[in-house]
Amino acid sequence: MPNEENDRGAQLREYLNDAREAILWKCEGLSDAQARTPLTPTGTHVMGLLLHLAVTESQYFISCLGREIENPTIRGVIEAEESQADFLPPPNMTLVDALEIYRETTVAADAVLDELELDSPAVVPWWIKHRHTTVERLLVHMIAECHRHAGHLDIVREQLDGFIGLRPSAPNIPDLTPGQWEEQRLRVKELAHGAGPSTARSRGTSIHW
């Protein structure tokens, strides 16, 4: 039924845009040096995540739907021999550059999505299962992808300068003072030290698996 499909499509686009909003918000106010700072053993950093997301949206919502990717930076990343090229922003790229590429990509992706229906065909060459698929599956996939990486941005941004929250329209986090957050951290640490099967057994607690 057309109305049901429109409602379903609108819901999917809303969840996608919520993730995009969070992604952009997590990049606000950072210097280039902060955005390039790797904060995990695998090198996870803000600018790398942003570039990866721009490349991913370009592939799924433009290339896999039979359109040409116009952005030369995105095309260069896709054509690069380096398997991690989408997580390795060029040295001359600034955070402003990366944000512009991401915004341009989402606008281009939305223009393609606006032309199609949920059941419009799509082809994902690197998928083994569901290689021949639909716009709806691509939307579901990218919602998961974007929200997953928005969570990564949550963690690395908090490590950079303590900035926290879900997204600007819905922070979804208690309004605690720095001192209260420190109390929370210490409480979690104490609970961690007191938890675990060995501790429970030493106290005579029965554990039922």
N, CA and C of each residue as an Amber inpcrd file, in Angstrom:
protein
   627
   0.8470000  -1.1890000   0.0000000   0.0000000   0.0000000   0.0000000
   0.8850000   1.2430000   0.0000000   0.6410000   2.1940000  -0.8990000
   1.5110000   3.3580000  -1.0380000   1.6940000   4.1510000   0.2480000
   0.5890000   4.3720000   0.9890000   0.7050000   5.1680000   2.2110000
   1.5860000   4.4900000   3.2440000   1.4420000   3.1680000   3.3680000
   2.2680000   2.4330000   4.3260000   3.7340000   2.4860000   3.9280000
   4.0090000   2.3760000   2.6360000   5.3920000   2.4430000   2.1760000
   5.9800000   3.8240000   2.4140000   5.1880000   4.8610000   2.1730000
   5.6750000   6.2220000   2.4180000   5.9900000   6.4320000   3.8860000
   5.1120000   5.9200000   4.7660000   5.3440000   6.0600000   6.2050000
   6.6060000   5.3130000   6.6180000   6.7780000   4.1090000   6.0840000
   7.9580000   3.3150000   6.4190000   9.2180000   4.0130000   5.9160000
   9.1670000   4.5290000   4.7150000  10.3150000   5.2360000   4.1670000
  10.6410000   6.4810000   4.9720000   9.6160000   7.2040000   5.4000000
   9.8370000   8.4090000   6.2000000  10.4840000   8.0690000   7.5320000
  10.0640000   6.9580000   8.1340000  10.6600000   6.5390000   9.4000000
  12.1330000   6.1810000   9.2220000  12.4420000   5.4500000   8.1580000
  13.8300000   5.0790000   7.9070000  14.6940000   6.3140000   7.6690000
  14.1880000   7.2340000   6.8960000  14.9570000   8.4590000   6.6270000
  15.1450000   9.2710000   7.9070000  14.1490000   9.2520000   8.7810000
  14.2660000   9.9810000  10.0540000  15.3840000   9.4020000  10.9130000
  15.4420000   8.0680000  11.0090000  16.5020000   7.4460000  11.7960000
  17.8750000   7.7060000  11.1850000  17.9500000   7.7030000   9.8660000
  19.2140000   8.0140000   9.1980000  19.6370000   9.4450000   9.4860000
  18.6920000  10.3760000   9.3970000  19.0320000  11.7760000   9.6310000
  19.3710000  12.0590000  11.0930000  18.7670000  11.3090000  12.0100000
  19.1470000  11.4480000  13.4230000  20.6290000  11.1070000  13.6070000
  21.0640000  10.0400000  12.9590000  22.4750000   9.6420000  13.0640000
  23.3800000  10.6820000  12.4120000  22.9830000  11.1750000  11.2570000
  23.7880000  12.2030000  10.5880000  23.9260000  13.4530000  11.4580000
  22.8340000  13.8320000  12.1040000  22.8570000  14.9980000  12.9840000
  23.8560000  14.7820000  14.1270000  23.8260000  13.6000000  14.7170000
  24.7460000  13.2900000  15.8160000  26.1860000  13.3160000  15.3340000
  26.4370000  12.7800000  14.1560000  27.7930000  12.7280000  13.6020000
  28.3600000  14.1350000  13.4200000  27.5790000  15.0220000  12.8410000
  28.0370000  16.3980000  12.6350000  28.2510000  17.1130000  13.9670000
  27.3700000  16.8660000  14.9110000  27.4710000  17.5270000  16.2170000
  28.7520000  17.1310000  16.9400000  29.1320000  15.8730000  16.8180000
  30.3370000  15.4040000  17.4960000  31.6150000  16.0160000  16.9200000
  31.5070000  16.6210000  15.7500000  32.6840000  17.2370000  15.1220000
  32.7910000  18.7330000  15.4150000  31.7470000  19.3180000  15.9790000
  31.7410000  20.7590000  16.2130000  32.7870000  21.1650000  17.2450000
  33.4530000  22.2710000  16.9680000  34.3570000  22.8630000  17.9470000
  35.7090000  22.2090000  18.0830000  36.0340000  21.2640000  17.2220000
  37.3310000  20.5950000  17.3050000  38.3520000  21.2550000  16.3910000
  39.5950000  21.2290000  16.7970000  40.6790000  21.6650000  15.9270000
  41.0500000  20.5220000  14.9890000  41.8220000  20.8290000  13.9620000
  42.2870000  19.7720000  13.0580000  43.1180000  18.7400000  13.8110000
  43.9510000  19.2330000  14.7390000  44.7990000  18.3200000  15.5010000
  43.9570000  17.3650000  16.3420000  42.9180000  17.8780000  16.9890000
  42.0430000  17.0200000  17.7900000  41.3260000  16.0020000  16.9000000
  40.8310000  16.4730000  15.7650000  40.0760000  15.5980000  14.8620000
  40.9410000  14.4880000  14.2850000  42.2510000  14.6910000  14.2670000
  43.1690000  13.6840000  13.7330000  43.8140000  12.8200000  14.8220000
  43.5170000  13.0890000  16.0740000  44.1560000  12.3600000  17.1630000
  43.6070000  10.9450000  17.2800000  44.4560000   9.9080000  17.0960000
  43.9940000   8.5290000  17.2500000  43.8450000   8.1870000  18.7320000
  42.6950000   7.5880000  19.0700000  42.4040000   7.3690000  20.4830000
  42.1250000   5.9100000  20.8260000  42.3970000   5.0120000  19.9040000
  42.2980000   3.5830000  20.1910000  43.5240000   2.9020000  19.5900000
  43.8130000   1.6700000  20.0070000  44.9510000   0.9510000  19.4240000
  44.8480000   0.7630000  17.9100000  43.6180000   0.8230000  17.3680000
  43.4420000   0.6710000  15.9180000  43.3750000   2.0100000  15.1900000
  43.6200000   3.0900000  15.9150000  43.7220000   4.4000000  15.2750000
  42.4160000   5.1420000  15.0790000  41.3590000   4.7630000  15.7530000
  40.0660000   5.4260000  15.5800000  40.1690000   6.9080000  15.9290000
  39.7210000   7.7660000  15.0000000  39.7570000   9.2140000  15.2290000
  38.6100000   9.8740000  14.4800000  38.2970000  11.0830000  14.8760000
  37.1140000  11.7810000  14.3740000  37.1370000  11.9460000  12.8580000
  38.2170000  12.4810000  12.3160000  38.2420000  12.7700000  10.8940000
  38.2030000  11.4990000  10.0620000  38.8430000  10.4550000  10.5420000
  38.8060000   9.1840000   9.8360000  37.4030000   8.6060000   9.7830000
  36.6790000   8.6800000  10.8900000  35.3050000   8.2050000  10.9140000
  34.4320000   9.0150000   9.9700000  34.6590000  10.3220000   9.9400000
  33.8650000  11.2020000   9.0880000  34.0960000  10.8850000   7.6100000
  35.3420000  10.7060000   7.2310000  35.6540000  10.3690000   5.8400000
  35.0780000   8.9980000   5.4830000  35.2240000   8.0410000   6.3750000
  34.6780000   6.7020000   6.1320000  33.1750000   6.7570000   5.8930000
  32.4700000   7.5350000   6.6900000  31.0240000   7.6390000   6.5430000
  30.6410000   8.3050000   5.2250000  31.4110000   9.3040000   4.8050000
  31.1470000   9.9510000   3.5230000  31.3430000   8.9640000   2.3730000
  32.4110000   8.1880000   2.4480000  32.6760000   7.1810000   1.4200000
  31.5720000   6.1250000   1.4100000  31.1740000   5.6820000   2.5800000
  30.1730000   4.6240000   2.6820000  28.8230000   5.0710000   2.1300000
  28.3840000   6.2810000   2.4870000  27.1160000   6.7830000   1.9420000
  27.2070000   6.9300000   0.4280000  28.3550000   7.3730000  -0.0670000
  28.5270000   7.5140000  -1.5150000  28.4020000   6.1750000  -2.2190000
  28.9920000   5.1560000  -1.6250000  28.9390000   3.8350000  -2.2520000
  27.5290000   3.2580000  -2.2500000  26.8810000   3.2570000  -1.0840000
  25.5780000   2.6140000  -0.9940000  24.4630000   3.4070000  -1.6640000
  24.4250000   4.7180000  -1.4410000  23.2940000   5.5010000  -1.9140000
  23.5010000   6.1350000  -3.2870000  24.7170000   6.0570000  -3.8110000
  24.9670000   6.6270000  -5.1390000  25.4320000   5.5270000  -6.0940000
  26.5790000   4.9380000  -5.8200000  27.1450000   3.9360000  -6.7100000
  26.2570000   2.6890000  -6.8150000  25.7950000   2.1690000  -5.6860000
  24.9880000   0.9440000  -5.6970000  23.5870000   1.1610000  -6.2810000
  23.2370000   2.4200000  -6.4880000  21.9490000   2.7390000  -7.1040000
  22.1170000   3.2300000  -8.5310000  23.2780000   2.9100000  -9.1120000
  23.4820000   3.1550000 -10.5280000  23.8700000   4.5580000 -10.9150000
  24.2830000   5.3770000  -9.9250000  24.7160000   6.7480000 -10.2050000
  26.2310000   6.8600000 -10.1110000  26.7440000   7.9440000 -10.6550000
  28.1820000   8.1880000 -10.6130000  28.5290000   9.0530000  -9.3980000
  29.5760000   8.6740000  -8.6950000  30.0730000   9.4910000  -7.5860000
  30.8730000  10.6470000  -8.1820000  30.4730000  11.8690000  -7.8780000
  31.0990000  13.0320000  -8.5010000  32.2860000  13.5790000  -7.7100000
  32.2710000  13.3950000  -6.4040000  33.3360000  13.9900000  -5.5910000
  34.6760000  13.3070000  -5.8740000  35.6930000  14.0670000  -6.3120000
  36.9790000  13.4570000  -6.6650000  37.7100000  12.8390000  -5.4750000
  37.5450000  13.4120000  -4.2940000  38.1930000  12.8450000  -3.1050000
  37.6210000  11.4750000  -2.7850000  36.3020000  11.3770000  -2.8330000
  35.6500000  10.0930000  -2.5650000  36.0620000   9.0630000  -3.6080000
  36.0760000   9.4600000  -4.8590000  36.4770000   8.5310000  -5.9200000
  37.9220000   8.0680000  -5.7090000  38.7910000   8.9930000  -5.3110000
  40.1880000   8.6450000  -5.0660000  40.3440000   7.6440000  -3.9470000
  39.5750000   7.8150000  -2.8920000  39.6210000   6.8780000  -1.7660000
  39.1580000   5.4900000  -2.2090000  38.0650000   5.4360000  -2.9540000
  37.5230000   4.1550000  -3.3960000  38.4960000   3.4360000  -4.3260000
  39.1930000   4.1920000  -5.1540000  40.1210000   3.6000000  -6.1220000
  41.4920000   3.2930000  -5.5260000  41.7650000   3.7590000  -4.3200000
  43.0840000   3.5640000  -3.7110000  43.3470000   2.0870000  -3.4310000
  44.6060000   1.6930000  -3.5080000  44.9930000   0.3150000  -3.2140000
  45.0260000   0.0500000  -1.7130000  45.1970000   1.0910000  -0.9130000
  45.2250000   0.9660000   0.5470000  43.8470000   0.5720000   1.0590000
  43.7610000  -0.5720000   1.7400000  42.4610000  -1.0820000   2.1870000
  41.8040000  -0.1920000   3.2370000  42.5990000   0.5690000   3.9620000
  42.0710000   1.4450000   5.0020000  42.0510000   2.9050000   4.5690000
  42.0550000   3.1590000   3.2680000  42.1380000   4.5260000   2.7580000
  41.0100000   5.4160000   3.2610000  39.8180000   4.8440000   3.4530000
  38.6880000   5.6640000   3.9020000  38.8280000   6.0930000   5.3620000
  39.7270000   5.4690000   6.0940000  39.9900000   5.8840000   7.4820000
  41.2830000   6.6920000   7.6000000  41.8880000   7.0260000   6.4680000
  43.1760000   7.7360000   6.4600000  43.0480000   9.0250000   5.6550000
  42.5060000  10.0920000   6.2570000  42.3620000  11.3510000   5.5340000
  43.7160000  11.8550000   5.0320000  43.7740000  12.3860000   3.8070000
  45.0300000  12.9300000   3.2850000  45.5870000  13.9960000   4.2240000
  46.9120000  14.1460000   4.2760000  47.5190000  15.0920000   5.2200000
  47.0950000  16.5450000   5.0150000  46.6800000  16.8940000   3.7980000
  46.2750000  18.2790000   3.5390000  44.7880000  18.5170000   3.8030000
  44.0700000  17.4950000   4.2250000  42.6410000  17.6480000   4.5020000
  42.4340000  18.2480000   5.8830000  41.5990000  19.2630000   5.9700000
  41.2340000  19.8550000   7.2530000  39.8900000  19.2860000   7.7000000
  39.5450000  19.5530000   8.9480000  38.2400000  19.1060000   9.4290000
  37.1320000  19.8040000   8.6530000  37.3340000  21.0660000   8.3220000
  36.3440000  21.7900000   7.5160000  36.1550000  21.0940000   6.1650000
  37.2580000  20.6720000   5.5590000  37.1800000  19.9420000   4.2900000
  36.3650000  18.6590000   4.4460000  36.6790000  17.9040000   5.4890000
  36.0070000  16.6260000   5.7160000  34.5130000  16.8280000   5.9660000
  34.1790000  17.8510000   6.7280000  32.7720000  18.1480000   6.9950000
  32.0420000  18.5420000   5.7100000  32.7020000  19.3180000   4.8690000
  32.0900000  19.7260000   3.6040000  31.8340000  18.5150000   2.7090000
  32.8140000  17.6110000   2.6610000  32.6480000  16.3940000   1.8660000
  31.4920000  15.5610000   2.4050000  31.4070000  15.4350000   3.7260000
  30.3300000  14.6470000   4.3310000  28.9660000  15.2680000   4.0250000
  28.8560000  16.5800000   4.2010000  27.5710000  17.2510000   3.9340000
  27.1870000  17.1380000   2.4570000  28.1400000  17.3390000   1.5670000
  27.8630000  17.2170000   0.1410000  27.4100000  15.7980000  -0.2130000
  28.0220000  14.8340000   0.4410000  27.6650000  13.4350000   0.1870000
  26.2400000  13.1370000   0.6220000  25.8530000  13.6030000   1.7960000
  24.5040000  13.3180000   2.2710000  23.4600000  14.0200000   1.4130000
  23.7650000  15.2170000   0.9300000  22.8440000  15.9200000   0.0270000
  22.6880000  15.1450000  -1.2750000  23.8170000  14.6820000  -1.8230000
  23.7700000  13.9040000  -3.0640000  23.0230000  12.5850000  -2.8500000
  23.2670000  11.9520000  -1.7100000  22.5790000  10.6920000  -1.4010000
  21.0790000  10.9090000  -1.2790000  20.6830000  11.9760000  -0.5940000
  19.2580000  12.2510000  -0.4290000  18.5800000  12.5250000  -1.7720000
  19.2910000  13.1850000  -2.6730000  18.7210000  13.4700000  -3.9910000
  18.4080000  12.1840000  -4.7380000  19.2860000  11.1910000  -4.6080000
  19.0360000   9.8910000  -5.2430000  17.8810000   9.1770000  -4.5490000
  17.8850000   9.1510000  -3.2330000  16.8300000   8.4710000  -2.4870000
  15.4620000   9.0790000  -2.7570000  15.4260000  10.3990000  -2.9570000
  14.1530000  11.0690000  -3.2250000  13.5310000  10.6120000  -4.5460000
  14.3590000  10.1180000  -5.4510000  13.8690000   9.7010000  -6.7660000
  13.3320000   8.2730000  -6.7720000  13.6350000   7.5170000  -5.7290000
  13.3700000   6.0780000  -5.7520000  12.3600000   5.6530000  -4.6940000
  11.8360000   4.4410000  -4.8900000  10.9350000   3.8230000  -3.9200000
  11.7180000   2.8370000  -3.0630000  11.1250000   2.4110000  -1.9690000
  11.8000000   1.4690000  -1.0870000  12.1300000   0.1530000  -1.7920000
  11.2760000  -0.2540000  -2.7220000  11.5210000  -1.5200000  -3.4100000
  12.3120000  -1.3570000  -4.7050000  12.8440000  -0.1630000  -4.9540000
  13.6880000   0.0340000  -6.1320000  14.9280000  -0.8430000  -6.0170000
  15.3890000  -1.4100000  -7.1410000  16.5200000  -2.3370000  -7.0840000
  17.8520000  -1.6580000  -6.7970000  18.7250000  -2.3960000  -6.1420000
  20.0860000  -1.9460000  -5.8550000  21.0100000  -3.1460000  -5.9850000
  22.2600000  -2.8780000  -6.3130000  23.2580000  -3.9450000  -6.4300000
  24.4790000  -3.5560000  -5.5910000  24.8660000  -4.4270000  -4.6690000
  26.0410000  -4.2090000  -3.8280000  27.0770000  -5.2620000  -4.2130000
  28.0450000  -4.9160000  -5.0700000  28.9750000  -5.9140000  -5.6090000
  29.7820000  -6.6660000  -4.5590000  30.0670000  -6.0220000  -3.4260000
  30.9200000  -6.6590000  -2.4090000  30.1160000  -7.4830000  -1.4050000
  28.8040000  -7.5160000  -1.5240000  27.9950000  -8.3910000  -0.6820000
  27.8870000  -9.7640000  -1.3360000  28.0070000 -10.8190000  -0.5580000
  27.7890000 -12.1670000  -1.0700000  26.3040000 -12.4980000  -0.9700000
  25.7700000 -12.3250000   0.2270000  24.3400000 -12.5100000   0.4360000
  23.6370000 -11.1730000   0.1730000  22.4900000 -11.2120000  -0.4660000
  21.6860000 -10.0230000  -0.7550000  22.3890000  -9.0560000  -1.7120000
  23.2710000  -9.5680000  -2.5670000  23.9620000  -8.6900000  -3.5180000
  22.9660000  -7.9010000  -4.3580000  21.9370000  -8.5810000  -4.8340000
  20.8540000  -7.9070000  -5.5500000  19.7630000  -7.6150000  -4.5200000
  19.5860000  -6.3570000  -4.2150000  18.7570000  -5.9980000  -3.0720000
  17.8760000  -4.8000000  -3.4070000  17.4610000  -4.0520000  -2.3940000
  16.5510000  -2.9260000  -2.5880000  17.0370000  -1.6950000  -1.8320000
  16.4370000  -0.5660000  -2.1590000  16.7300000   0.6780000  -1.4460000
  16.4300000   0.5280000   0.0390000  15.3630000  -0.1670000   0.3680000
  14.9910000  -0.3260000   1.7780000  16.1020000  -1.0190000   2.5690000
  16.6770000  -2.0910000   2.0190000  17.7530000  -2.7760000   2.7360000
  18.9750000  -1.8660000   2.8640000  19.2660000  -1.0710000   1.8460000
  20.3980000  -0.1450000   1.9450000  20.1730000   0.8780000   3.0480000
  18.9400000   1.3630000   3.1610000  18.6260000   2.3120000   4.2300000
  18.8220000   1.6760000   5.6070000  18.3160000   0.4640000   5.7740000
  18.4770000  -0.2300000   7.0610000  19.9620000  -0.4230000   7.3570000
  20.7180000  -0.8430000   6.3550000  22.1540000  -1.0680000   6.5390000
  22.8640000   0.2220000   6.9440000  22.5500000   1.3250000   6.2640000
  23.2460000   2.5790000   6.5580000  22.8110000   3.1920000   7.8810000
  21.5860000   2.9380000   8.2870000  21.1710000   3.3890000   9.6240000
  22.0290000   2.7000000  10.6780000  22.2090000   1.3940000  10.5270000
  23.0490000   0.6520000  11.4690000  24.4870000   1.1510000  11.4120000
  24.9940000   1.3510000  10.2060000  26.3660000   1.8190000  10.0220000
  26.5950000   3.1860000  10.6640000  25.6830000   4.1070000  10.3880000
  25.8440000   5.4710000  10.9030000  25.7220000   5.5350000  12.4170000
  24.7530000   4.8330000  12.9720000  24.5930000   4.8670000  14.4280000
  25.7580000   4.1640000  15.1260000  26.2800000   3.1120000  14.5180000
  27.4590000   2.4370000  15.0910000  28.6350000   3.4060000  15.1770000
  28.8870000   4.1160000  14.0890000  30.0260000   5.0350000  14.0900000
  29.7430000   6.3100000  14.8870000  28.4810000   6.6750000  15.0120000
  28.1420000   7.7880000  15.9060000  28.5170000   7.4080000  17.3380000
  28.3300000   6.1300000  17.6860000  28.7600000   5.6580000  19.0080000
  30.2620000   5.7230000  19.1730000  31.0030000   5.3860000  18.1020000
  32.4560000   5.5390000  18.1610000  32.8330000   7.0000000  18.3960000
  32.1450000   7.8930000  17.7030000  32.4150000   9.3250000  17.8700000
  32.0910000   9.7870000  19.2910000  31.0430000   9.2170000  19.8840000
  30.7330000   9.5250000  21.2830000  31.9550000   9.2920000  22.1710000
  32.5590000   8.1350000  21.9920000  33.6640000   7.7320000  22.8670000
  34.9120000   8.5640000  22.6120000  35.2890000   8.7230000  21.3330000
  36.5250000   9.4660000  21.0720000  36.3580000  10.9400000  21.4090000
  35.1680000  11.5030000  21.1910000  34.9710000  12.9120000  21.5240000
  35.0330000  13.1370000  23.0350000  34.4600000  12.2170000  23.7910000
  34.5250000  12.3550000  25.2510000  35.9660000  12.2980000  25.7340000
  36.7760000  11.4510000  25.1080000  38.1840000  11.3810000  25.4810000
  38.9370000  12.6540000  25.1190000  38.5270000  13.3130000  24.0390000
  39.2250000  14.5220000  23.6010000  38.9890000  15.6980000  24.5420000
  37.7200000  15.9700000  24.8540000  37.4490000  17.1710000  25.6530000
  36.2570000  17.0480000  26.6020000  35.7690000  15.8220000  26.7830000
  34.6730000  15.6220000  27.7310000  33.2940000  15.9180000  27.1810000
  33.1930000  16.2680000  25.9040000  31.9060000  16.6020000  25.2910000
  31.0620000  15.3350000  25.1520000  29.8040000  15.3900000  25.6440000
  28.9470000  14.1980000  25.6530000  27.5320000  14.5570000  25.2100000
  26.7390000  13.5440000  24.9190000  25.3480000  13.7330000  24.5310000
  25.0200000  12.9770000  23.2640000  23.7240000  12.6980000  23.0700000
  23.2710000  11.9150000  21.9200000  23.2890000  12.7290000  20.6390000
  22.5250000  13.8080000  20.6120000  22.5000000  14.7230000  19.4740000
  21.9050000  16.0320000  19.9740000  22.0870000  17.1550000  19.2500000
  21.6760000  18.4590000  19.7830000  20.1920000  18.5550000  20.1170000
  19.3330000  17.9070000  19.3120000  17.8930000  17.9960000  19.5660000
  17.4390000  17.0930000  20.7060000  18.2930000  16.1590000  21.1350000
  17.9400000  15.2340000  22.2190000  19.2150000  14.7410000  22.8880000
  19.8030000  15.5420000  23.7930000  21.0680000  15.1380000  24.4460000
  20.9640000  13.7930000  25.1510000  19.8030000  13.5180000  25.7860000
  19.5210000  12.1880000  26.3600000  20.5900000  11.7520000  27.3530000
  21.0090000  12.6820000  28.2010000  22.0170000  12.3500000  29.2000000
  21.7850000  13.2310000  30.4240000  21.9780000  12.7050000  31.6280000
  21.7240000  13.5040000  32.8320000  22.5710000  14.7710000  32.8740000
  22.0010000  15.8300000  33.4010000  22.7010000  17.1120000  33.5040000
  23.4840000  17.1500000  34.8180000  24.5750000  16.4050000  34.8610000
  25.3880000  16.3200000  36.0700000  26.5830000  17.2640000  35.9800000
  27.0720000  17.6630000  37.1240000  28.2710000  18.4890000  37.1730000
  29.4960000  17.6050000  36.9560000  30.6460000  18.1940000  36.6240000
  31.8650000  17.3810000  36.5000000  32.1530000  16.5540000  37.7490000
  31.8870000  17.1480000  38.9100000  32.1030000  16.4130000  40.1480000
  31.1860000  15.2120000  40.2780000  29.9340000  15.3770000  39.8680000
  28.9870000  14.2670000  39.9330000  29.3640000  13.1590000  38.9420000
  29.8650000  13.5550000  37.7640000  30.3060000  12.5400000  36.8000000
  31.5180000  11.7770000  37.3360000  32.3930000  12.4780000  38.0420000
  33.5460000  11.8020000  38.6280000  33.0940000  10.8170000  39.6940000
  32.0960000  11.2060000  40.4910000  31.5350000  10.2740000  41.4720000
  30.9560000   9.0400000  40.7770000  30.2870000   9.2810000  39.6350000
  29.7220000   8.1650000  38.8690000  30.8200000   7.2330000  38.3660000
  31.8950000   7.8180000  37.8530000  33.0070000   7.0120000  37.3440000
  33.6240000   6.1770000  38.4520000  33.8370000   6.8020000  39.6060000
  34.4260000   6.0850000  40.7270000  33.5020000   4.9800000  41.2280000
  32.1940000   5.2480000  41.1960000  31.2370000   4.2260000  41.6170000
  31.2930000   3.0280000  40.6720000  31.3500000   3.3100000  39.3660000
  31.4490000   2.2280000  38.3840000  32.7400000   1.4350000  38.6010000
  33.8140000   2.1490000  38.9020000  35.1020000   1.4900000  39.1420000
  35.0310000   0.5900000  40.3630000  34.4010000   1.0790000  41.4270000
  34.2600000   0.2730000  42.6430000  33.4180000  -0.9710000  42.3790000
  32.3390000  -0.7970000  41.6100000  31.4830000  -1.9300000  41.2870000
  32.2470000  -2.9640000  40.4680000  33.0930000  -2.4690000  39.5550000
  33.8780000  -3.3840000  38.7260000  34.8460000  -4.1910000  39.5700000
  35.4780000  -3.5380000  40.5370000  36.4370000  -4.2200000  41.4020000
  35.7500000  -5.2450000  42.2990000  34.4830000  -4.9830000  42.6080000
  33.7690000  -5.8890000  43.5030000  32.9660000  -6.9480000  42.7830000
  32.9870000  -6.9050000  41.4520000  32.1670000  -7.8320000  40.6730000
  32.9840000  -9.0120000  40.1810000  32.2820000  -9.9770000  39.5900000
  32.9640000 -11.1190000  38.9790000  32.6940000 -12.4030000  39.7270000
  32.7380000 -13.5170000  39.0290000  32.4500000 -14.8250000  39.6450000
  33.3440000 -15.1530000  40.8280000  34.6440000 -14.8220000  40.7310000
  35.5580000 -15.1840000  41.8110000  35.1970000 -14.4610000  43.0900000
  34.8180000 -13.1740000  42.9790000  34.4370000 -12.4060000  44.1590000
  33.1550000 -12.9630000  44.7540000  32.1950000 -13.2560000  43.8570000
  30.9200000 -13.7810000  44.3490000  31.1150000 -15.1130000  45.0640000
  31.9640000 -15.9900000  44.5250000  32.1890000 -17.2870000  45.1550000
  32.8700000 -17.1260000  46.5100000  33.8180000 -16.1610000  46.5840000
  34.5440000 -15.9750000  47.8370000  33.6270000 -15.4940000  48.9420000
  32.4860000 -14.8690000  48.5210000  31.5460000 -14.3880000  49.5220000
  30.4450000 -15.4080000  49.7900000  30.5760000 -16.5850000  49.1700000
  29.5780000 -17.6160000  49.3920000  28.3110000 -17.4330000  48.5960000
  28.3720000 -16.6110000  47.5450000  27.1730000 -16.3720000  46.7330000
  27.0410000 -17.4790000  45.6950000  25.8390000 -17.9980000  45.5370000
  25.5850000 -19.0230000  44.5280000  25.3960000 -18.3520000  43.1700000
  26.0410000 -18.9200000  42.1780000  25.9140000 -18.3940000  40.8260000
  25.2210000 -19.4380000  39.9760000  24.1410000 -19.0410000  39.3200000
  23.3690000 -19.9560000  38.4730000  23.5030000 -19.4920000  37.0260000
  24.0790000 -20.3280000  36.1880000  24.3010000 -19.9570000  34.7900000
  23.0960000 -20.4370000  33.9680000
